Amino acid sequence: MVEQETAAMGDRAAFFYGTLMAPPVLYRVCYGTITPELSKIQGLSVRPAMLHGYRRRRVKYCDYPAITEARNSSVRGSLVTGLTDDDIWNLDLFEGNQYKRVKVQVTPLRKKGDDHVDGNSEGHDVDAETYVWIDDDGDLEDKEWDFADFKKRKMARWVGTDDEYEEVDEAVRDEKHDPTGGRSFRGQSKRSRDEHPQEHMEVTNAATSFGNLSKLPIAIGPQCSTEGWRKRNVVTSFICDIPDWEPSVKVALFKRSDKVRTYQGKWAGCSGSIDTTDASPEAAARRELQEETGLTGEDLKLLRPGKPFRMLDESLQTEWSIYPFAFVLKSGAKSITIDWEHTEWRFVSATTLAEADTVPNLDISLNRTLVPPFVASVLRDLNTDQESGASVLATKAVEVPLKALDHLARGGQSPVEIWKNIRMYAWHLAKNGRPSMGAAITSALLVALAMLEAKLDRNDVAYFVEQGRRALQTAIRTRQRRMDLIVQHFLKTVLDRPRELCLLTISSSSTIKKCILGLLRSPLLQHLTLHVPECRPLCEGASFASSIVSKLKGDEGAKLHIVLATDASMALLAQRADYVLLGADRIACDGDVSNKTGSLPAVLAASNSPKDTKVLVISELDKVAGPGISHETLVENGNPDEVTKTWTLDENLRALLSSTQVEVKNVYFEWVPAEYVDAYITDGGAISRDEIERRSEYIQKLELKYFGDL
């Protein structure tokens, strides 16, 4: 049976200044795992912040610090919002009786300075809670605590597996000091049961009732309590012989040997625990594949990750959090070589998987990674289309639910089954389509799902399909009209009177193209000089300029002069412009903007322009992303061959540059901090950073609603 949980969103805020600044520690304290479901952590917002009137000091013989009141002192840490009451319960237990939770006012940082807090740019004070030292001051050293040293040398024993706690256990057995202060997860649990047995039981029950352990859906047989159970985060990887879901697709299954601890003799994918040393679940999957099959990245290509889920095994007293992945063999891949964990392997048809003697719920894991061909085709387009902007790709994604309605109805599914499958397809498009443009794709899909849900009739398939089709067609038409609204708001911003203008844009955005064409057709424009860098290596700037010229009508060309220049001329071009126009592939909840590489040099040059050049972000509201994803997760590197093929070098020089000493980078996108943006022009008009934050929270709620229980 499948149980579903609804993700909770909290309204508690806390300031952390020590070990809890490390996300793995915070996640394990609050959720019992260092790799919680994304829908859970998306409820959190993390910002650097200052706490004034306190001093941070090291606790003797321990890995963690404490703070005490001190005039003329300040502590830099992390402000975390979106915590639930249940999270605070777990944090109280974690901090123990050495600390007291108190209400404080902290100051978020708009800009973070150096390690000595020089260069901080502070915002307005906000209310939060933090944990203040109330134990013996003699246990504190007169030294500042070093977060970087903690992460590098000590964090493993706070978030590690049982094996990695052996040094902690050994220290306790030898009557030495426990460097975690009993805050390793075994230590914390023991301390909680021994010192507060009733409180421990109440907190555990609360965690179960609120779904705090995780927001992954549970695949479970009988109802049962999980108190005292093992919790394991594991990956399950499938090696497929063809890259899409078809009746003939085959996957490699491996028969578990009698040397493994669980499910001996059962058929399974390549599976194993996620270690604290793994950078991500995908990294764990690749490591396990290499260990168990001998295949590496040279042999395997990631097809896509599937939606994670939980499984409770009462016989093993184990709660499994399962992260499924599908891989395909590359041409020329090595043969599979099994290790001691398996006795044999074979390819089997995916359609007969449920008939095999497999580990529990293996078919669920596989089905969460594979999609129908019409969905897989759009996923490929989203990942490979280097010409279209995020808005065009988002519209292409919204067309998938429209196709899915008829496709699933023909298969005899009920309205509820159709609705669930469409949401799963939308999840794949949002998460596996194009991460760097994921904000627009996700937002467009969520809005379309909201319109589709309004037409859901649980008993009438024909009604749901017909009314749902109309709703989605309306959603697509509405998206197409948004561009006209942006053009109107743009013209109001830059053309308040008859004037000549000089603009710089490095975007090939279709939205910006329409804005420029609208500008040329305005009677208020006297002349436009348009600066466009060529945008190597694919020279989208040249394509953009030619596209503008091809759209000119009548005497519009008489008002236009385009300067197409090298990327190295960016600073000169920006300083002569009245406005720098940026598209946006993503707008973060704090207003930072992800756009084509070269955007940041342009705005930095504009900030020093003698013309007081303004920076305008031209974007649909769909580009505003939900909170909780760091900038680092959105790096997209293109093929280095796109760079090197333009070089006019002889073969000897080209061979030298192909050596291991030279790395060719082709980064597609970069972030522009909000402090350099003068205005955000959207289909909703010119919006403020506060409005961006509210939009981000709205998208987060929709994502939890439609994806959280899958």
Coordinates of N, CA and C in Angstrom, one line a residue, residues 592-671:
D592 N 18.8 37.9 -6.7 CA 19.9 37.6 -7.6 C 19.4 37.0 -8.9
V593 N 20.1 37.2 -10.0 CA 19.7 36.8 -11.3 C 20.7 36.0 -12.0
S594 N 20.3 34.8 -12.5 CA 21.1 33.9 -13.3 C 20.9 34.2 -14.8
N595 N 21.9 34.5 -15.5 CA 21.8 34.9 -16.9 C 23.1 34.4 -17.6
K596 N 23.1 34.7 -18.9 CA 24.2 34.2 -19.7 C 25.6 34.8 -19.2
T597 N 26.6 33.9 -19.3 CA 27.9 34.4 -18.8 C 28.4 35.6 -19.6
G598 N 28.9 36.6 -18.9 CA 29.2 37.9 -19.5 C 28.3 39.0 -18.9
S599 N 27.2 38.5 -18.2 CA 26.3 39.5 -17.6 C 26.9 40.2 -16.5
L600 N 27.7 39.5 -15.6 CA 28.3 40.2 -14.5 C 29.3 41.2 -14.9
P601 N 30.2 40.9 -15.8 CA 31.1 42.0 -16.3 C 30.4 43.2 -16.8
A602 N 29.3 43.0 -17.5 CA 28.5 44.1 -18.1 C 27.9 45.0 -17.0
V603 N 27.3 44.4 -15.9 CA 26.7 45.2 -14.9 C 27.8 45.9 -14.0
L604 N 29.0 45.2 -13.8 CA 30.0 45.8 -13.1 C 30.6 47.1 -13.8
A605 N 30.7 46.9 -15.1 CA 31.1 48.1 -15.9 C 30.1 49.2 -15.8
A606 N 28.8 48.8 -15.9 CA 27.7 49.8 -15.8 C 27.7 50.6 -14.5
S607 N 28.1 49.9 -13.4 CA 28.1 50.5 -12.1 C 29.1 51.6 -12.0
N608 N 30.1 51.6 -12.9 CA 31.1 52.7 -12.9 C 31.0 53.6 -14.1
S609 N 29.8 53.6 -14.7 CA 29.6 54.4 -15.9 C 29.4 55.8 -15.6
P610 N 30.0 56.7 -16.4 CA 29.8 58.2 -16.2 C 28.4 58.6 -16.6
K611 N 27.6 57.7 -17.3 CA 26.3 58.0 -17.7 C 25.2 57.6 -16.7
D612 N 25.7 57.1 -15.6 CA 24.7 56.5 -14.6 C 23.8 55.5 -15.2
T613 N 24.5 54.5 -15.9 CA 23.8 53.5 -16.6 C 22.9 52.6 -15.7
K614 N 21.7 52.4 -16.1 CA 20.8 51.6 -15.3 C 20.7 50.1 -15.8
V615 N 20.6 49.2 -14.9 CA 20.5 47.8 -15.2 C 19.1 47.3 -15.0
L616 N 18.4 46.9 -16.1 CA 17.1 46.4 -16.1 C 17.0 44.9 -16.4
V617 N 16.4 44.1 -15.5 CA 16.1 42.7 -15.7 C 14.8 42.6 -16.4
I618 N 14.7 42.0 -17.6 CA 13.5 41.9 -18.4 C 13.1 40.4 -18.3
S619 N 12.0 40.1 -17.6 CA 11.7 38.7 -17.3 C 10.2 38.4 -17.0
E620 N 9.8 37.2 -17.4 CA 8.5 36.8 -16.9 C 8.5 36.5 -15.4
L621 N 7.4 36.6 -14.7 CA 7.3 36.3 -13.3 C 7.7 34.8 -13.1
D622 N 7.5 34.0 -14.1 CA 7.8 32.6 -14.0 C 9.2 32.3 -13.6
K623 N 10.1 33.3 -13.9 CA 11.5 33.0 -13.7 C 11.9 33.1 -12.2
V624 N 11.0 33.6 -11.4 CA 11.3 33.6 -9.9 C 11.2 32.2 -9.4
A625 N 12.3 31.8 -8.7 CA 12.4 30.4 -8.2 C 12.0 30.4 -6.8
G626 N 11.5 29.2 -6.4 CA 11.3 28.9 -5.0 C 12.5 29.0 -4.2
P627 N 12.5 29.2 -2.9 CA 13.7 29.3 -2.0 C 14.3 27.9 -1.8
G628 N 15.5 27.9 -1.3 CA 16.1 26.7 -0.8 C 17.1 26.0 -1.7
I629 N 17.4 26.6 -2.9 CA 18.4 26.0 -3.7 C 19.6 27.0 -3.9
S630 N 20.8 26.5 -3.6 CA 21.9 27.4 -3.6 C 22.3 27.7 -5.1
H631 N 23.1 28.8 -5.3 CA 23.6 29.2 -6.6 C 24.5 28.1 -7.2
E632 N 25.2 27.4 -6.3 CA 26.2 26.5 -6.8 C 25.6 25.3 -7.5
T633 N 24.3 25.0 -7.2 CA 23.6 23.9 -7.9 C 23.3 24.1 -9.3
L634 N 23.4 25.4 -9.8 CA 22.9 25.7 -11.1 C 24.0 25.9 -12.1
V635 N 25.2 25.5 -11.8 CA 26.3 25.7 -12.8 C 26.0 24.8 -14.0
E636 N 26.1 25.3 -15.2 CA 25.9 24.5 -16.4 C 27.1 24.7 -17.3
N637 N 27.9 23.7 -17.5 CA 29.1 23.8 -18.4 C 28.8 23.1 -19.7
G638 N 29.1 23.9 -20.8 CA 28.9 23.4 -22.1 C 30.1 22.6 -22.6
N639 N 29.9 22.0 -23.8 CA 31.0 21.2 -24.3 C 32.2 22.1 -24.7
P640 N 33.4 21.7 -24.1 CA 34.6 22.5 -24.5 C 34.9 22.6 -26.0
D641 N 34.4 21.6 -26.7 CA 34.6 21.7 -28.2 C 34.0 22.9 -28.8
E642 N 32.9 23.4 -28.2 CA 32.3 24.6 -28.7 C 33.3 25.8 -28.7
V643 N 34.2 25.8 -27.7 CA 35.2 26.8 -27.6 C 36.4 26.6 -28.6
T644 N 36.9 25.3 -28.6 CA 38.1 25.0 -29.3 C 38.0 25.0 -30.8
K645 N 36.8 24.7 -31.3 CA 36.6 24.5 -32.7 C 36.8 25.9 -33.4
T646 N 36.7 27.0 -32.7 CA 36.8 28.3 -33.4 C 38.3 28.7 -33.4
W647 N 39.2 28.0 -32.8 CA 40.6 28.4 -32.8 C 41.3 28.1 -34.1
T648 N 42.0 29.0 -34.6 CA 42.8 28.8 -35.8 C 44.2 28.5 -35.4
L649 N 44.5 27.2 -35.0 CA 45.8 26.8 -34.6 C 46.2 25.6 -35.4
D650 N 47.5 25.5 -35.6 CA 48.0 24.3 -36.3 C 47.8 23.1 -35.3
E651 N 48.0 21.9 -35.8 CA 47.7 20.7 -35.1 C 48.6 20.5 -33.9
N652 N 49.9 21.0 -34.0 CA 50.9 20.8 -32.9 C 50.4 21.6 -31.7
L653 N 50.1 22.9 -32.0 CA 49.6 23.8 -30.9 C 48.3 23.3 -30.3
R654 N 47.4 22.8 -31.1 CA 46.1 22.3 -30.6 C 46.4 21.0 -29.7
A655 N 47.3 20.2 -30.1 CA 47.6 19.0 -29.3 C 48.2 19.4 -27.9
L656 N 49.0 20.5 -27.9 CA 49.5 20.9 -26.6 C 48.4 21.4 -25.7
L657 N 47.4 22.1 -26.3 CA 46.3 22.6 -25.5 C 45.4 21.5 -25.0
S658 N 45.5 20.3 -25.6 CA 44.7 19.2 -25.2 C 45.3 18.4 -24.1
S659 N 46.5 18.8 -23.6 CA 47.2 18.1 -22.6 C 46.4 18.2 -21.3
T660 N 46.9 17.4 -20.3 CA 46.2 17.4 -19.0 C 46.5 18.7 -18.2
Q661 N 47.5 19.5 -18.6 CA 47.8 20.7 -17.9 C 46.8 21.8 -18.2
V662 N 46.0 21.6 -19.3 CA 45.1 22.7 -19.8 C 43.7 22.2 -19.7
E663 N 42.8 23.0 -19.0 CA 41.4 22.7 -18.9 C 40.6 23.8 -19.6
V664 N 39.8 23.5 -20.6 CA 39.0 24.4 -21.3 C 37.6 24.5 -20.6
K665 N 37.2 25.7 -20.2 CA 35.9 25.8 -19.5 C 34.9 26.5 -20.5
N666 N 33.7 26.1 -20.4 CA 32.6 26.7 -21.3 C 31.4 26.9 -20.4
V667 N 31.4 27.8 -19.5 CA 30.3 28.0 -18.5 C 29.2 28.9 -19.2
Y668 N 28.0 28.4 -19.1 CA 26.9 29.0 -19.8 C 26.3 30.2 -19.0
F669 N 26.2 30.0 -17.7 CA 25.4 31.0 -16.9 C 26.2 31.5 -15.7
E670 N 25.9 32.7 -15.2 CA 26.5 33.2 -14.0 C 25.5 34.0 -13.3
W671 N 25.8 34.4 -12.0 CA 24.9 35.1 -11.2 C 25.2 36.6 -11.1

